[in-house]
mmCIF file of C-alpha atoms in Angstrom:
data_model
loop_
_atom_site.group_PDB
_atom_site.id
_atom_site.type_symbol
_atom_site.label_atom_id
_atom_site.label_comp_id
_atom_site.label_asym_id
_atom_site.label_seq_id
_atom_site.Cartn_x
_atom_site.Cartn_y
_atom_site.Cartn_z
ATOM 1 C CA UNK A 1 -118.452 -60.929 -60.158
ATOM 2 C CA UNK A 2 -114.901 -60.451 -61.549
ATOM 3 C CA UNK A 3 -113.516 -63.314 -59.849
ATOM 4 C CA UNK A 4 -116.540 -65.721 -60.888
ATOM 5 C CA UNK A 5 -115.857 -64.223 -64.646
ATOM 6 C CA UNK A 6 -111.804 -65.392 -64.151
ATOM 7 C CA UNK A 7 -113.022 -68.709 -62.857
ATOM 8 C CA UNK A 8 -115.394 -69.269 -66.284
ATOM 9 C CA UNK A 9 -112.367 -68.134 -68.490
ATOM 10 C CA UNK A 10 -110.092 -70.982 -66.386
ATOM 11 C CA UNK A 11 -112.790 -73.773 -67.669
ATOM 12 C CA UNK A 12 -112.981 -73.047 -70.974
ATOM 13 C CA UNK A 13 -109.229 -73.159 -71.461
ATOM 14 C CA UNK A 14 -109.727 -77.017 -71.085
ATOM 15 C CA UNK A 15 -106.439 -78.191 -71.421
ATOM 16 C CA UNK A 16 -104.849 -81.453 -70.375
ATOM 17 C CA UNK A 17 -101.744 -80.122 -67.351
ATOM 18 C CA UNK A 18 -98.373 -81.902 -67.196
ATOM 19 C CA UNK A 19 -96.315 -79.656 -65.051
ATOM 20 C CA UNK A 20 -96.209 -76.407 -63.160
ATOM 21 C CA UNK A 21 -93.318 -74.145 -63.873
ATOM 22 C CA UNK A 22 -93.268 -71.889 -61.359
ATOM 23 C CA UNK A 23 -90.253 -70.040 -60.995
ATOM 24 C CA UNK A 24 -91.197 -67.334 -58.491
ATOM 25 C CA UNK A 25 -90.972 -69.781 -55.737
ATOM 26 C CA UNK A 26 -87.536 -70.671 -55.309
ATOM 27 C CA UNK A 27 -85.473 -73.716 -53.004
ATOM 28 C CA UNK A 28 -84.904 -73.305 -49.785
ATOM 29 C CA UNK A 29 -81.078 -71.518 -49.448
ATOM 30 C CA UNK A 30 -81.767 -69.876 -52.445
ATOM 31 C CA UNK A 31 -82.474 -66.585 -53.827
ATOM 32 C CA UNK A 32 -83.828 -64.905 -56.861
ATOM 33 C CA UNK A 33 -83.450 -61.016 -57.641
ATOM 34 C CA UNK A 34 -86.057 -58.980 -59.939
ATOM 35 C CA UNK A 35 -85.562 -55.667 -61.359
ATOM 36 C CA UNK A 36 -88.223 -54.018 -63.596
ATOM 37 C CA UNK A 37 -87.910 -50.214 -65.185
ATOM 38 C CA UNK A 38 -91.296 -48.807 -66.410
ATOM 39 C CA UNK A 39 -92.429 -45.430 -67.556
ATOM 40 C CA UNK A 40 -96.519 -44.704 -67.682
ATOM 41 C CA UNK A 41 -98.580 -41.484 -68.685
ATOM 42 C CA UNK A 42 -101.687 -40.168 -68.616
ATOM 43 C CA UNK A 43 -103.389 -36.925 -69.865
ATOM 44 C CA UNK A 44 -107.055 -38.470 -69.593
ATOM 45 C CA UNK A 45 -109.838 -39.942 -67.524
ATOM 46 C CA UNK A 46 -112.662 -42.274 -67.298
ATOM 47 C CA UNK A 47 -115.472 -40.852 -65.360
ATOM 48 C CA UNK A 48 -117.501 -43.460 -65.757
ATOM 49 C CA UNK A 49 -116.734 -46.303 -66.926
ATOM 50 C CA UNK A 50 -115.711 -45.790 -71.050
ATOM 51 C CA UNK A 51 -116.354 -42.255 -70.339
ATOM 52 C CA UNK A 52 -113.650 -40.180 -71.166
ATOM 53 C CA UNK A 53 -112.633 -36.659 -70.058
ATOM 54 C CA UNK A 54 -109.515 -34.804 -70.110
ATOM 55 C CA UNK A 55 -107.658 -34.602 -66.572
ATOM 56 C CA UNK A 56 -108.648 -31.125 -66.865
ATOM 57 C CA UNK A 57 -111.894 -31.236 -67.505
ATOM 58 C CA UNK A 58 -112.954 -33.561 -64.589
ATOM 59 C CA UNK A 59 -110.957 -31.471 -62.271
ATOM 60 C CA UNK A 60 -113.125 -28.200 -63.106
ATOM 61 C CA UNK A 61 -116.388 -30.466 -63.469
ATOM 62 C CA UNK A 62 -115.248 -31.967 -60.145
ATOM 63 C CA UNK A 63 -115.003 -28.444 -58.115
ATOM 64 C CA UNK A 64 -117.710 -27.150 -59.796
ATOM 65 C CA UNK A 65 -116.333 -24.724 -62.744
ATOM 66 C CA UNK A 66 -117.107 -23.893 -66.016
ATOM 67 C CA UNK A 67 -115.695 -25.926 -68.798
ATOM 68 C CA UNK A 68 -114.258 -22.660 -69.953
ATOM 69 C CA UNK A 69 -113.193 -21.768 -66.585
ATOM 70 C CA UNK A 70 -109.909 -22.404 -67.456
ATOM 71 C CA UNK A 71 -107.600 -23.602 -70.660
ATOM 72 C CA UNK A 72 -104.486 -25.572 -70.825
ATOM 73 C CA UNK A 73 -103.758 -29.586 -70.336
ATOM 74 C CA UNK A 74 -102.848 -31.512 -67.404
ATOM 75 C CA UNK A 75 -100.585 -35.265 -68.039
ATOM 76 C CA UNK A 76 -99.285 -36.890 -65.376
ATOM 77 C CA UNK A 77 -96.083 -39.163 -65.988
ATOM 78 C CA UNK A 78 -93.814 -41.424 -63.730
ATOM 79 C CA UNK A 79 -90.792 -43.727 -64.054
ATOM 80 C CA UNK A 80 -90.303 -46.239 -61.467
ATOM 81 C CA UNK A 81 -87.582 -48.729 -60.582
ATOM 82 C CA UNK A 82 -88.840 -51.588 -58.825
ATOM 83 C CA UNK A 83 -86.279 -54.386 -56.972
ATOM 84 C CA UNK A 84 -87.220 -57.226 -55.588
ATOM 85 C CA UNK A 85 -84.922 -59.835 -53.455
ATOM 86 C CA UNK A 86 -86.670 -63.258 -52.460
ATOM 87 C CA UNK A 87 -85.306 -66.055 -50.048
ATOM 88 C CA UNK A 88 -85.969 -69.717 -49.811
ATOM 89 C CA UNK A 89 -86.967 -70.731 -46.484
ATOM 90 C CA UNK A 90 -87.868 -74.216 -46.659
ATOM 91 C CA UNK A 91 -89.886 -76.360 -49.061
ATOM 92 C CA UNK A 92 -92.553 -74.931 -48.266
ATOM 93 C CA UNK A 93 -91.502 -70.898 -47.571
ATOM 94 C CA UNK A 94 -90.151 -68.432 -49.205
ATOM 95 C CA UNK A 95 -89.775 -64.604 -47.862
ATOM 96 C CA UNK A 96 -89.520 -61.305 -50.310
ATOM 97 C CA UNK A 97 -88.151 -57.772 -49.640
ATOM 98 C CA UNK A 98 -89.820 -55.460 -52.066
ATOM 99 C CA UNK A 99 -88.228 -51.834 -52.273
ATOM 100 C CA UNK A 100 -89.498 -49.045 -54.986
ATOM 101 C CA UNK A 101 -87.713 -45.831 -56.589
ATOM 102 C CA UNK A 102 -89.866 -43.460 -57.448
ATOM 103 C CA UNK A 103 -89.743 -40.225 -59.654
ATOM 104 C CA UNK A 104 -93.413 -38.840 -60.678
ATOM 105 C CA UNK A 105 -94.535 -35.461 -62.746
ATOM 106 C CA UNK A 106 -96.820 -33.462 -63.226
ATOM 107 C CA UNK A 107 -96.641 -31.133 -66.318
ATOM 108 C CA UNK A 108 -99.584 -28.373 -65.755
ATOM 109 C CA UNK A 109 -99.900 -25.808 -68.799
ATOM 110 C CA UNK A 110 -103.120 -23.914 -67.293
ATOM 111 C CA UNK A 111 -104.282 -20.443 -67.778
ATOM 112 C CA UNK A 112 -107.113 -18.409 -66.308
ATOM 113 C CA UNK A 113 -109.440 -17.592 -69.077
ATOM 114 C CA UNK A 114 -112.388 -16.086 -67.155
ATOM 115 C CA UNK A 115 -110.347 -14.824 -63.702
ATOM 116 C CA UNK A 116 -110.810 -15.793 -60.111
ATOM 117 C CA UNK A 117 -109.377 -19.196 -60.694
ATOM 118 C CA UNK A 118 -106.175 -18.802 -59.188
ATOM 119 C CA UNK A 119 -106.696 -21.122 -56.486
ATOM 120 C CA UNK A 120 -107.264 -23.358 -58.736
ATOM 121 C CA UNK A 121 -104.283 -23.525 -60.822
ATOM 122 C CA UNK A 122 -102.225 -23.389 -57.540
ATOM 123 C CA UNK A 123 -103.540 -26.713 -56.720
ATOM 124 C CA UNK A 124 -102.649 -28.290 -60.536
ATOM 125 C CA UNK A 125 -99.846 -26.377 -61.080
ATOM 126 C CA UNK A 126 -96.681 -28.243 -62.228
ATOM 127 C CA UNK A 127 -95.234 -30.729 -59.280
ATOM 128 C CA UNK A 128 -92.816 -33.658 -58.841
ATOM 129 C CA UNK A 129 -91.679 -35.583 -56.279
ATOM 130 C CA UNK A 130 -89.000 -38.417 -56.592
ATOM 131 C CA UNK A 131 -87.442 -41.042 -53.716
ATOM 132 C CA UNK A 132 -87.790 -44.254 -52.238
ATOM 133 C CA UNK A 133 -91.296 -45.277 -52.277
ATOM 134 C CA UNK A 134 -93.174 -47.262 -49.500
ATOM 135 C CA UNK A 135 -91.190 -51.183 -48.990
ATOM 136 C CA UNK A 136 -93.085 -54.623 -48.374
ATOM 137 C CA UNK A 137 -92.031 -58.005 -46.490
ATOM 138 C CA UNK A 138 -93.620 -60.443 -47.916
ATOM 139 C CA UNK A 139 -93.960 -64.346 -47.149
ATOM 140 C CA UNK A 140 -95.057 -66.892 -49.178
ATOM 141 C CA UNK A 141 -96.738 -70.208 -48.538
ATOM 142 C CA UNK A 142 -96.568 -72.911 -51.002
ATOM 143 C CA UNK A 143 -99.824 -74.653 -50.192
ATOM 144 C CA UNK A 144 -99.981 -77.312 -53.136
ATOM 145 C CA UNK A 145 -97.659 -78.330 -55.428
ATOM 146 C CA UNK A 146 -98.609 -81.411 -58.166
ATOM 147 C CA UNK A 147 -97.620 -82.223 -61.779
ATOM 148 C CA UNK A 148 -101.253 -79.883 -62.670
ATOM 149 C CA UNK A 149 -100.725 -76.718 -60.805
ATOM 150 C CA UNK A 150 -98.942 -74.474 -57.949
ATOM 151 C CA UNK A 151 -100.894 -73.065 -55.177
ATOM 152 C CA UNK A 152 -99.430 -70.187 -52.791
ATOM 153 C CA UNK A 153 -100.761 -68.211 -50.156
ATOM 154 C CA UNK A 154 -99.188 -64.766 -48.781
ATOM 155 C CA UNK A 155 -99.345 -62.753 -46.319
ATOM 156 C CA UNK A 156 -97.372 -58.993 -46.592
ATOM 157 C CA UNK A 157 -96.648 -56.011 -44.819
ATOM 158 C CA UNK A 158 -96.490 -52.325 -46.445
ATOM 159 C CA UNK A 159 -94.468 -49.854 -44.489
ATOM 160 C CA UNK A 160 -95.317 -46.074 -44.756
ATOM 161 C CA UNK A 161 -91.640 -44.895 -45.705
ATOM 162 C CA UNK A 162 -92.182 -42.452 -48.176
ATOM 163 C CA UNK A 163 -94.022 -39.004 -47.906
ATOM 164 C CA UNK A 164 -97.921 -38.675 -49.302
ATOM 165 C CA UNK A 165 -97.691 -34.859 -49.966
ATOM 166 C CA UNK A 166 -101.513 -34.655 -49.828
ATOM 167 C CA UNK A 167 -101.062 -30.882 -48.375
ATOM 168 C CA UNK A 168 -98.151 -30.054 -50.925
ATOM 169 C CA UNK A 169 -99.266 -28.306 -54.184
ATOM 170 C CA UNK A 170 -96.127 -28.578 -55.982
ATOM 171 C CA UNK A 171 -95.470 -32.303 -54.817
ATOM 172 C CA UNK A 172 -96.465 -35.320 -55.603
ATOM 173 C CA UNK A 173 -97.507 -38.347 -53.499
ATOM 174 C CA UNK A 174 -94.759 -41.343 -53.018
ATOM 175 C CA UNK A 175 -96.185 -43.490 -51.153
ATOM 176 C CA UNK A 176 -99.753 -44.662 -49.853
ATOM 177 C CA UNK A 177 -99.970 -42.435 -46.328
ATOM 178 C CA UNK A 178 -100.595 -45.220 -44.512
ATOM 179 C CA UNK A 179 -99.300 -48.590 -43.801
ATOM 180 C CA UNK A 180 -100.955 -51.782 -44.494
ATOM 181 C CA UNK A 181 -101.542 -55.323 -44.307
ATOM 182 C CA UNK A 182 -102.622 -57.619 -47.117
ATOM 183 C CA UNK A 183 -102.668 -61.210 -48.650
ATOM 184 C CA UNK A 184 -103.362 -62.692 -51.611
ATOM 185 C CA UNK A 185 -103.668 -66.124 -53.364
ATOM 186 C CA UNK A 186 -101.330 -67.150 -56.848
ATOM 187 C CA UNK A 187 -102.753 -70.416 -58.778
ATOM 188 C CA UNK A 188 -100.095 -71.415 -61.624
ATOM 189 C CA UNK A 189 -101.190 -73.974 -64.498
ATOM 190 C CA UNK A 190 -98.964 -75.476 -66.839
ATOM 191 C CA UNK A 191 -99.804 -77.411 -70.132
ATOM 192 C CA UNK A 192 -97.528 -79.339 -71.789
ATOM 193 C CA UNK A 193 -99.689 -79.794 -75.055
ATOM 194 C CA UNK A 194 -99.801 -76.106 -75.833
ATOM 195 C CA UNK A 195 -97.100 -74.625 -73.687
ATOM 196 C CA UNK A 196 -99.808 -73.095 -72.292
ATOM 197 C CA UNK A 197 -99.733 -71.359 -68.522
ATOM 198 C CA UNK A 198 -102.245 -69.822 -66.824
ATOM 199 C CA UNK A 199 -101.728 -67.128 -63.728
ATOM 200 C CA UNK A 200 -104.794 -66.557 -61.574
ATOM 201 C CA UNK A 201 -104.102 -63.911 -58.708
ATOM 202 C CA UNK A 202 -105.747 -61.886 -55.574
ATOM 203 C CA UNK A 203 -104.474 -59.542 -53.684
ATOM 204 C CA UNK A 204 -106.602 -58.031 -50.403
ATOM 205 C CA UNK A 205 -105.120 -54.777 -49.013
ATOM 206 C CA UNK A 206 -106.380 -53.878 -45.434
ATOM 207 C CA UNK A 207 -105.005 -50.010 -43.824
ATOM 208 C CA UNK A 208 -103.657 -49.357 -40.700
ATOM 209 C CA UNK A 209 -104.961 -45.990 -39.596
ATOM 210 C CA UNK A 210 -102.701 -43.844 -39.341
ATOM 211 C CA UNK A 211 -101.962 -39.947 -38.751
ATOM 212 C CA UNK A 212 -100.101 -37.384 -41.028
ATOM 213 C CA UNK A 213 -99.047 -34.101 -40.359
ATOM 214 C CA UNK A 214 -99.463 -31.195 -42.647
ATOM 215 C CA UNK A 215 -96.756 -28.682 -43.691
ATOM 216 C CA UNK A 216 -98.556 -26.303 -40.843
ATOM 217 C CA UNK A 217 -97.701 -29.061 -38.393
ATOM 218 C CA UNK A 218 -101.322 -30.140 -37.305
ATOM 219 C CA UNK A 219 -102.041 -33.768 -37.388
ATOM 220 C CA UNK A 220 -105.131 -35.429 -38.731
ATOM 221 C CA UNK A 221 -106.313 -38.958 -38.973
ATOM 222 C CA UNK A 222 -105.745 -40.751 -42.078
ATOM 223 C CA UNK A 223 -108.231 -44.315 -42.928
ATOM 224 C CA UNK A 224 -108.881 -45.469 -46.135
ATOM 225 C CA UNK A 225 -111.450 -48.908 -46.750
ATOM 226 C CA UNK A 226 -110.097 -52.148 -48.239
ATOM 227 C CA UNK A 227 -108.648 -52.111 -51.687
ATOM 228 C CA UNK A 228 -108.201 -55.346 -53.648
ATOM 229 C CA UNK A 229 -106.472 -56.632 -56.772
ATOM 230 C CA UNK A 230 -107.713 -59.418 -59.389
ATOM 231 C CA UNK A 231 -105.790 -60.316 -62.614
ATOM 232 C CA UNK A 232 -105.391 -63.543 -64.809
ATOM 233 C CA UNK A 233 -102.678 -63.999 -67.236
ATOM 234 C CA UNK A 234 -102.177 -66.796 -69.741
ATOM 235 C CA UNK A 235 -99.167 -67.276 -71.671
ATOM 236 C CA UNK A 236 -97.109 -69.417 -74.102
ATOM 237 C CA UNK A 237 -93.990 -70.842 -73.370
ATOM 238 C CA UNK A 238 -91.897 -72.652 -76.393
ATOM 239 C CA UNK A 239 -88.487 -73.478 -75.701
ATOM 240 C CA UNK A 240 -86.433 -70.207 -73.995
ATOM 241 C CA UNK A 241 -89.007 -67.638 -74.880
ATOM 242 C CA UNK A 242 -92.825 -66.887 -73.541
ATOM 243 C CA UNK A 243 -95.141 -64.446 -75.070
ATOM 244 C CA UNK A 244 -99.058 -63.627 -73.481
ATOM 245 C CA UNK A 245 -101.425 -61.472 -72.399
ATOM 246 C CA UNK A 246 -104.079 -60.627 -69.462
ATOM 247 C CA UNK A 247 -106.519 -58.378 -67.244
ATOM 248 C CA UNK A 248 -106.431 -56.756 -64.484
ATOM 249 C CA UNK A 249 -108.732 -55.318 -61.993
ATOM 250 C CA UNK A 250 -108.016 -52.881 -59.296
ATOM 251 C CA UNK A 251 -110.587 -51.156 -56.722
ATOM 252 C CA UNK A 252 -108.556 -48.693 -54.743
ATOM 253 C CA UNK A 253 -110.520 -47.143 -51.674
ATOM 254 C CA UNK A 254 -111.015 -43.939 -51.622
ATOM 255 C CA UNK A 255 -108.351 -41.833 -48.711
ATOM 256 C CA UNK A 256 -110.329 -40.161 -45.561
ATOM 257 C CA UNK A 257 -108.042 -37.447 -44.361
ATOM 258 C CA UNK A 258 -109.806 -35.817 -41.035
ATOM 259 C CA UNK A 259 -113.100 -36.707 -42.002
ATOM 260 C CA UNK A 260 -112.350 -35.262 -45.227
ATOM 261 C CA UNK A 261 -112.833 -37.198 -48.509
ATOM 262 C CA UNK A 262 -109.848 -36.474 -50.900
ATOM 263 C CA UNK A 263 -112.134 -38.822 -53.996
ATOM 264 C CA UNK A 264 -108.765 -40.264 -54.956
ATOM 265 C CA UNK A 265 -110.513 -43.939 -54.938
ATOM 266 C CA UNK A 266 -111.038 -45.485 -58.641
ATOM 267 C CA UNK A 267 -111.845 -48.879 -59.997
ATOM 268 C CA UNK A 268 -109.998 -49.724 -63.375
ATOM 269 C CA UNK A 269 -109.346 -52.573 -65.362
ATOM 270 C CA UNK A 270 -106.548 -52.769 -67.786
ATOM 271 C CA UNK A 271 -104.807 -54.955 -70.681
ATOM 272 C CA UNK A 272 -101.545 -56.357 -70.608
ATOM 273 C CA UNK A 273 -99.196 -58.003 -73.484
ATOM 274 C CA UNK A 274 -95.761 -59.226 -72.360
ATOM 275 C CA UNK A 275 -92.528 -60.973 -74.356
ATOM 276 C CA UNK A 276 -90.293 -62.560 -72.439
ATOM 277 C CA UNK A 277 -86.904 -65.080 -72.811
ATOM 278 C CA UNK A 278 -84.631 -66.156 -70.716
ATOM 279 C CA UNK A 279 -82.876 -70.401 -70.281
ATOM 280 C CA UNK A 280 -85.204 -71.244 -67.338
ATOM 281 C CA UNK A 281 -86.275 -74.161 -69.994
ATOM 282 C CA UNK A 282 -82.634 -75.965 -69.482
ATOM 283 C CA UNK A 283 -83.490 -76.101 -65.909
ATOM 284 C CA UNK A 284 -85.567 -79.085 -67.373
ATOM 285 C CA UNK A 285 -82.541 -81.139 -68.689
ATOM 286 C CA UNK A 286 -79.747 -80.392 -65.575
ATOM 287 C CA UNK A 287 -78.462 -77.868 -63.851
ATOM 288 C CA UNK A 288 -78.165 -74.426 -65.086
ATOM 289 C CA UNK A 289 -74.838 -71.763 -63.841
ATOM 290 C CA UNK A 290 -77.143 -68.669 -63.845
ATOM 291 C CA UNK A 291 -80.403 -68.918 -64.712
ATOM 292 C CA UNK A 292 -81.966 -65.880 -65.626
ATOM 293 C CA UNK A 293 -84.966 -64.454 -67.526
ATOM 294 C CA UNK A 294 -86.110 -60.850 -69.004
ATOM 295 C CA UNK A 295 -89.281 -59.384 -70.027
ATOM 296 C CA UNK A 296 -90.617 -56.684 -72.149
ATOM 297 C CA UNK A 297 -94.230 -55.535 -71.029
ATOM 298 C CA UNK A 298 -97.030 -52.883 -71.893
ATOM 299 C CA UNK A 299 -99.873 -52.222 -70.145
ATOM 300 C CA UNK A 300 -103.077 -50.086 -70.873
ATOM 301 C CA UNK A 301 -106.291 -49.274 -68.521
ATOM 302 C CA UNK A 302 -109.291 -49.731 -71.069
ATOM 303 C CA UNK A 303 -112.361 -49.027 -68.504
ATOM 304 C CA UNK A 304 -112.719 -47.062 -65.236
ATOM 305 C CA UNK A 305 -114.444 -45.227 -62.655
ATOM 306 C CA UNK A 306 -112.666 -41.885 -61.517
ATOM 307 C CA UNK A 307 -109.020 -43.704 -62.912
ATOM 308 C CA UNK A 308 -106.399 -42.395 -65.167
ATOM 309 C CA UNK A 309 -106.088 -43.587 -68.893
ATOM 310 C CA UNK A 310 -102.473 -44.837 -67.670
ATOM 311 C CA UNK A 311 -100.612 -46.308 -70.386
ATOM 312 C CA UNK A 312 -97.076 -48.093 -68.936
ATOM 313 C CA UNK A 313 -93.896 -49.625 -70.994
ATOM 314 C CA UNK A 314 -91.529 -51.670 -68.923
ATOM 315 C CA UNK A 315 -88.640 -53.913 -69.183
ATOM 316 C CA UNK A 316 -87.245 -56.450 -66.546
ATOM 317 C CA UNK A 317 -85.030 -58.867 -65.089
ATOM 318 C CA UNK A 318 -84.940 -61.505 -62.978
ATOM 319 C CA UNK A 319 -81.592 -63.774 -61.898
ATOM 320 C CA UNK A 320 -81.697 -66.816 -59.397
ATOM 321 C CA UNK A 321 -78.666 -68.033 -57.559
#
């Protein structure tokens, strides 16, 4: 339904294309670097979808205890550097190294108001957990390229490097528990009368079962169901600077952890307004020394089933050479 709704959005937008600048497929011999900071938090949740709930308060509704059970606030906050290298293959292939540092918190002021609860603020007591996060290998497949649009095709791999804590009250998780496959499809537009471009994106995550062991040292199967990511983004470009704004949906499986369902699966969709500049526009009239471009970005989920109210600000980079 989401993807027909993208598709509908794409028609009306009825613009005549000239050209598709598409800078995140690079020459072959070339590379390009990306570096992005951002910094999201949450104290709330939607139940359902515009329903809204403290963290709190769907924890206690969740395990079955009194609204008055217990007092206090639960937020959640992470900052997150993200670096990205990507190669030029050929004309038509280009392959990307994605690595992730992590640092995530979880600020727990909770307090017992009716007793017998202690279990319960053990398991949302204050945590952290910071490191490198699970890496991807990516490679890219430019399948069409015209004066009108750019069409790729991927195919990644998502290594389970970094610990998923699920047994650890006073950690956090860093990475997914599980290794995985996906692909996912990027169609680019470019307008010439309006400077308008148009980003249309899919991403389809597939698990590999895995097996994690538990601070006691007993191992249990992990499997989680496919998880997929939609977004479209349309944005103006005049002369060095580009400004725009977009959706995006993501249904994240649920994580099985010896037959035991952990209900960490959500669907959310969220906004996102970006500012960037940079002098990929001179690219146009000759060659460029260092051509580079930044980006200023904030992003807010609006609607959700069993997801965080995540608000994120972030700033990047990106340099080709």
């Amino acid at each position: 339904m989401l993807q027909t709704i993208f598709i509908i959005l794409l028609l009306l937008i009825n613009v005549p294309f000239l050209l598709a600048q598409s800078l995140n497929f690079i020459p072959e011999g070339k590379f390009f670097f990306n570096y992005e900071l951002n910094q999201s938090s949450s104290n709330s949740i939607y139940n359902s979808a515009r329903s809204e709930d403290s963290i709190l308060e769907s924890k206690l509704s969740k395990e079955g205890l009194n609204s008055n059970a217990v007092s206090g606030d639960i937020e959640y906050e992470s900052l997150n550097h993200l670096f990205q290298l990507q190669y030029g293959l050929g004309d038509s292939y280009n392959l990307a190294f994605l690595v992730p540092y992590l640092s995530k918190k979880r600020s727990s002021s909770l307090e017992d108001k009716q007793g017998g609860n202690q279990s319960f603020l053990d398991n949302y007591q204050s945590a952290s957990a910071s490191g490198i996060g699970d890496y991807e290998i990516q490679i890219i497949k430019r399948l069409n390229y015209t004066d009108e649009h750019d069409f790729q095709m991927g195919l990644g791999y998502n290594h389970n490097n970094a610990a998923f804590n699920y047994d650890k009250n006073d950690k956090l998780a860093l990475g997914s528990g599980t290794s995985e496959f996906f692909w996912f499809l990027k169609w680019t537009i470019f307008s010439i009368d309006s400077n308008l471009k148009t980003d249309l994106r899919y991403k389809e995550i597939y698990t590999i079962f895995n097996k994690v062991i538990d601070e006691n040292g007993d191992t249990s199967a992990l499997k989680r169901k496919n998880s997929r990511v939609t977004s479209l983004f349309v944005s103006s470009h005049p002369d060095d600077q580009y400004y725009g704004a977009g959706i995006e949906a993501v249904d994240q499986a649920a994580t099985n952890i010896g037959g035991s369902n952990l209900s960490d699966g959500y669907v959310h969709y969220s906004y996102k307004l970006f500012y960037g500049l940079g002098n990929l526009v001179e690219l146009e009239s000759g060659p460029v020394e260092t051509p580079w471009e930044g980006e200023l970005f904030y992003q807010s989920v609006f609607y959700g089933l069993n997801a965080n109210k995540t608000t994120t600000l972030g700033i990047g980079a990106t340099f080709y050479f």
